[in-house]
Amino acid sequence: MIFYKTEEEIELIRQSCLLVCKALAHVASLIRPGVSGLYLDKEAEALIRDHHASPGFKGYRGFPATLCISPNEAVVHGIPSKKEFRDGDIVSVDCGVQWNGYFGDSAYTFALGHVGEEVMSLLRVTNTSLYLGIDQAIAGNRLGDIGFAIQEYVERRHHYGVVRELVGHGVGRNLHEEPEVPNYGKRGRGVKLQERMVIAIEPMVNMGRKEVIHAEDGWTVISKDHKVAAHYEHTISVGRERADILSDHASIEVEVKRNPELQSVEAFDPAL
Ligand code: MG
Ligand code: MG
């Protein structure tokens, strides 16, 4: 069942989402070639625990870490490792927290050093598609309108692959609640959106084909054709005229711009 939130609950989810983005902004200030995912994970966990909050993913179905760190061909659910990032890597970092009984969830893909224009375009298109999905998250629309907007832009306009096996989700007292929020779909289909429905919208986009496989570690999802993949995620509350974005990528982007070893990923004007 779908839990519609009260205003008070939405504020608690917002606080959790802002803490997630504080952790991701800290990651943005530290990530660079030569740094490992394990180091970033320790830093993020310490920041979250300093706020007397808990990492939302650690222990979730046995996941061992605070961050999902998914470089290059890894789409999502990568386990932080000792392996150092290299110049030209793209690295998706997903973070969740549980604070005062409510979860927050957000993700961002970083471009380290000399990332080619082809891959930068994948990142910009994926980031832009997230906002096109959010634009549809208004009361009276349906879930299919969100998925359609993302898929239309990513697949038909830009010929990348939208991952089907993994989807967005409701967020609240649980990390994953109903409804599922696919990044593909048909206009006017699916559950009707209502005010105070809180959902994570999270397009996962492959440079090549849409198919994914599981890596041997049992967690990491990678593209089947081993081409790179991107992932951006906001938690939002459905509104009457526009969605309320509870997570905050602007604070992450400030740190991206400050970090000389990162390229910034500006969303495109989707009209272009
Ligand atoms: Mg997430
Ligand atoms: Mg999520």
Coordinates of C-alpha atoms and ligand atoms in Angstrom, one line a residue:
M1 CA 0.0 0.0 0.0
I2 CA 1.0 3.6 -0.6
F3 CA 1.6 5.7 2.5
Y4 CA 0.6 9.4 1.9
K5 CA 2.7 11.6 4.2
T6 CA 1.7 14.3 6.6
E7 CA 3.4 17.8 6.3
E8 CA 5.4 16.8 9.5
E9 CA 6.6 13.6 8.0
I10 CA 7.6 15.3 4.8
E11 CA 9.8 17.7 6.8
L12 CA 11.5 14.7 8.5
I13 CA 12.1 13.1 5.2
R14 CA 13.5 16.4 3.9
Q15 CA 15.9 16.5 6.9
S16 CA 17.1 13.0 6.1
C17 CA 17.5 13.9 2.4
L18 CA 19.5 17.0 3.2
L19 CA 21.8 15.0 5.4
V20 CA 22.3 12.5 2.5
C21 CA 23.2 15.4 0.3
K22 CA 25.6 16.8 2.9
A23 CA 27.3 13.4 2.8
L24 CA 27.3 13.5 -1.0
A25 CA 28.7 17.1 -1.0
H26 CA 31.5 15.9 1.3
V27 CA 32.1 13.0 -1.2
A28 CA 32.2 15.6 -4.0
S29 CA 34.9 17.6 -2.1
L30 CA 37.1 14.5 -1.7
I31 CA 36.6 12.3 -4.8
R32 CA 39.5 12.5 -7.3
P33 CA 41.9 10.1 -9.1
G34 CA 43.9 8.2 -6.5
V35 CA 41.2 8.1 -3.9
S36 CA 39.3 4.8 -3.1
G37 CA 35.6 4.1 -2.6
L38 CA 36.4 2.6 0.8
Y39 CA 37.8 5.9 2.0
L40 CA 34.8 7.9 0.8
D41 CA 32.5 5.4 2.5
K42 CA 34.3 5.9 5.8
E43 CA 34.0 9.6 5.5
A44 CA 30.3 9.5 4.6
E45 CA 29.5 7.2 7.5
A46 CA 31.4 9.4 10.0
L47 CA 29.5 12.5 8.8
I48 CA 26.1 10.7 9.1
R49 CA 26.9 9.3 12.5
D50 CA 28.1 12.7 13.7
H51 CA 24.5 13.8 13.2
H52 CA 23.3 10.9 15.3
A53 CA 21.7 9.4 12.2
S54 CA 22.3 5.9 10.7
P55 CA 23.5 5.0 7.2
G56 CA 20.3 3.8 5.4
F57 CA 21.9 1.1 3.2
K58 CA 24.3 -0.5 5.7
G59 CA 22.8 -3.9 6.7
Y60 CA 19.9 -3.5 4.3
R61 CA 19.5 -7.0 3.0
G62 CA 23.1 -7.5 4.0
F63 CA 24.6 -4.6 2.1
P64 CA 28.0 -3.9 3.8
A65 CA 28.5 -0.2 3.3
T66 CA 27.1 3.4 3.7
L67 CA 27.5 4.3 0.0
C68 CA 26.8 2.4 -3.2
I69 CA 29.8 3.3 -5.4
S70 CA 29.4 2.3 -9.0
P71 CA 32.2 3.3 -11.4
N72 CA 32.1 3.3 -15.2
E73 CA 30.2 0.1 -16.4
A74 CA 28.7 -0.4 -12.9
V75 CA 25.2 1.0 -12.9
V76 CA 24.2 0.8 -9.2
H77 CA 24.7 -1.1 -6.0
G78 CA 28.6 -1.2 -6.2
I79 CA 30.4 -2.1 -3.0
P80 CA 33.1 0.4 -2.0
S81 CA 36.5 -1.1 -2.4
K82 CA 40.2 -0.3 -2.0
K83 CA 40.7 0.2 -5.7
E84 CA 41.7 3.7 -6.5
F85 CA 39.8 5.8 -9.0
R86 CA 41.6 6.9 -12.2
D87 CA 41.6 9.9 -14.4
G88 CA 38.6 9.6 -16.8
D89 CA 36.4 7.5 -14.5
I90 CA 32.8 8.3 -13.9
V91 CA 31.6 7.3 -10.5
S92 CA 28.0 7.0 -9.4
V93 CA 27.5 7.5 -5.6
D94 CA 24.2 6.6 -4.0
C95 CA 23.5 7.4 -0.3
G96 CA 20.7 6.8 2.1
V97 CA 20.2 7.7 5.8
Q98 CA 17.7 6.9 8.4
W99 CA 17.1 9.8 10.8
N100 CA 14.3 10.4 13.3
G101 CA 12.5 7.3 11.9
Y102 CA 12.5 8.5 8.2
F103 CA 14.7 7.7 5.3
G104 CA 16.3 10.0 2.7
D105 CA 17.8 8.8 -0.6
S106 CA 19.7 10.5 -3.3
A107 CA 22.5 9.8 -5.9
Y108 CA 24.9 11.7 -8.2
T109 CA 27.4 10.6 -10.8
F110 CA 30.8 12.4 -10.8
A111 CA 33.2 12.9 -13.7
L112 CA 36.8 12.6 -12.7
G113 CA 39.4 14.4 -14.7
H114 CA 39.5 14.0 -18.4
V115 CA 36.2 12.4 -19.3
G116 CA 35.4 12.6 -23.0
E117 CA 32.6 14.6 -24.4
E118 CA 30.6 11.5 -25.4
V119 CA 30.5 10.3 -21.8
M120 CA 29.8 13.8 -20.5
S121 CA 26.8 13.9 -22.8
L122 CA 25.5 10.7 -21.2
L123 CA 25.8 12.3 -17.7
R124 CA 24.1 15.5 -18.8
V125 CA 21.2 13.6 -20.5
T126 CA 20.7 11.4 -17.5
N127 CA 20.7 14.4 -15.1
T128 CA 18.3 16.3 -17.4
S129 CA 16.0 13.3 -17.6
L130 CA 15.7 13.3 -13.8
Y131 CA 14.3 16.8 -13.9
L132 CA 11.9 16.0 -16.8
G133 CA 10.6 13.1 -14.7
I134 CA 10.2 15.4 -11.7
D135 CA 8.3 17.9 -13.8
Q136 CA 5.6 15.2 -14.2
A137 CA 5.3 14.6 -10.5
I138 CA 2.2 16.6 -10.0
A139 CA -1.2 15.6 -8.5
G140 CA -3.5 14.1 -11.1
N141 CA -0.8 12.8 -13.4
R142 CA 0.1 9.1 -13.3
L143 CA 3.3 7.2 -12.7
G144 CA 3.5 6.4 -16.4
D145 CA 3.8 10.1 -17.1
I146 CA 7.1 10.2 -15.1
G147 CA 8.5 7.1 -16.8
F148 CA 7.4 8.3 -20.3
A149 CA 9.1 11.7 -19.9
I150 CA 12.4 10.1 -18.9
Q151 CA 12.3 7.3 -21.5
E152 CA 11.2 9.6 -24.3
Y153 CA 14.1 12.0 -23.7
V154 CA 16.8 9.3 -23.0
E155 CA 15.9 6.7 -25.6
R156 CA 14.0 8.3 -28.4
R157 CA 15.9 11.7 -28.3
H158 CA 19.4 10.5 -27.3
H159 CA 19.4 6.7 -28.1
Y160 CA 20.8 5.6 -24.8
G161 CA 19.4 2.6 -22.8
V162 CA 17.0 3.1 -19.8
V163 CA 17.6 0.2 -17.3
R164 CA 14.4 -1.7 -16.8
E165 CA 15.3 -4.1 -13.9
L166 CA 15.8 -1.3 -11.3
V167 CA 13.3 1.4 -10.6
G168 CA 12.6 4.3 -8.2
H169 CA 10.3 3.8 -5.2
G170 CA 8.3 5.4 -2.4
V171 CA 10.4 6.7 0.6
G172 CA 9.3 7.1 4.2
R173 CA 9.6 5.0 7.3
N174 CA 11.0 2.4 4.9
L175 CA 13.8 2.9 2.4
H176 CA 11.8 1.2 -0.3
E177 CA 8.0 1.7 -0.2
E178 CA 5.3 1.4 -2.8
P179 CA 4.8 2.5 -5.5
E180 CA 7.6 1.4 -7.8
V181 CA 8.6 4.3 -10.1
P182 CA 9.9 3.0 -13.4
N183 CA 12.0 5.2 -15.7
Y184 CA 10.0 4.0 -18.7
G185 CA 6.3 3.8 -19.3
K186 CA 3.3 5.0 -21.1
R187 CA 1.5 8.4 -20.7
G188 CA -1.6 8.3 -18.6
R189 CA -1.0 4.8 -17.2
G190 CA -0.3 3.5 -13.7
V191 CA -1.1 4.8 -10.3
K192 CA -2.6 8.3 -10.0
L193 CA -0.2 10.7 -8.3
Q194 CA -1.5 12.5 -5.2
E195 CA -0.2 15.3 -3.1
R196 CA 2.1 14.2 -0.3
M197 CA 3.1 11.1 -2.1
V198 CA 6.9 10.9 -1.5
I199 CA 8.9 9.0 -4.1
A200 CA 12.5 8.6 -5.2
I201 CA 13.0 9.2 -9.0
E202 CA 16.2 7.7 -10.2
P203 CA 17.0 7.2 -13.9
M204 CA 19.7 4.7 -14.5
V205 CA 21.0 5.1 -18.1
N206 CA 23.4 3.0 -20.1
M207 CA 25.5 4.5 -22.9
G208 CA 24.9 1.3 -24.9
R209 CA 22.2 -1.3 -24.6
K210 CA 19.7 -1.3 -21.7
E211 CA 20.4 -4.8 -20.5
V212 CA 22.3 -5.3 -17.2
I213 CA 23.8 -8.3 -15.3
H214 CA 25.0 -8.9 -11.8
A215 CA 28.7 -8.9 -11.0
E216 CA 30.2 -11.8 -9.1
D217 CA 30.0 -10.0 -5.8
G218 CA 26.2 -10.6 -5.9
W219 CA 25.5 -6.8 -5.5
T220 CA 27.0 -4.7 -8.3
V221 CA 24.7 -4.3 -11.3
I222 CA 26.8 -3.7 -14.5
S223 CA 25.8 -3.0 -18.1
K224 CA 25.8 -6.2 -20.1
D225 CA 27.8 -4.7 -22.9
H226 CA 30.3 -3.2 -20.4
K227 CA 29.7 0.4 -21.6
V228 CA 29.5 3.1 -19.0
A229 CA 26.3 4.0 -17.1
A230 CA 25.0 7.0 -15.2
H231 CA 22.6 7.4 -12.2
Y232 CA 21.0 10.6 -10.7
E233 CA 18.4 10.5 -8.0
H234 CA 16.2 12.9 -6.1
T235 CA 13.5 12.2 -3.4
I236 CA 10.5 14.4 -4.1
S237 CA 7.0 15.0 -2.7
V238 CA 4.2 15.2 -5.3
G239 CA 2.7 18.7 -5.3
R240 CA -0.4 20.3 -6.7
E241 CA 1.4 22.5 -9.2
R242 CA 5.0 21.3 -8.9
A243 CA 6.9 18.7 -7.0
D244 CA 8.8 19.6 -3.9
I245 CA 12.4 18.3 -4.3
L246 CA 13.4 17.2 -0.8
S247 CA 17.0 16.3 -1.7
D248 CA 19.5 19.1 -2.7
H249 CA 21.9 18.6 -5.6
A250 CA 22.9 22.3 -5.6
S251 CA 25.0 21.7 -2.4
I252 CA 26.7 18.8 -4.2
E253 CA 27.3 20.9 -7.3
V254 CA 28.9 23.7 -5.3
E255 CA 31.6 21.2 -4.2
V256 CA 31.9 19.7 -7.7
K257 CA 32.7 23.2 -9.0
R258 CA 35.2 23.8 -6.2
N259 CA 37.0 20.5 -6.8
P260 CA 39.5 21.1 -9.7
E261 CA 39.7 17.3 -10.4
L262 CA 35.9 17.1 -11.3
Q263 CA 34.0 18.2 -14.4
S264 CA 30.6 19.6 -13.6
V265 CA 27.5 18.0 -15.1
E266 CA 25.1 20.8 -16.0
A267 CA 21.6 19.6 -17.0
F268 CA 20.8 20.5 -20.6
D269 CA 18.0 22.7 -21.6
P270 CA 15.7 19.8 -22.6
A271 CA 14.1 22.0 -25.3
L272 CA 17.4 21.8 -27.3
Ligands
MG1 MG 19.5 5.9 -3.9
MG2 MG 16.5 5.0 -4.4

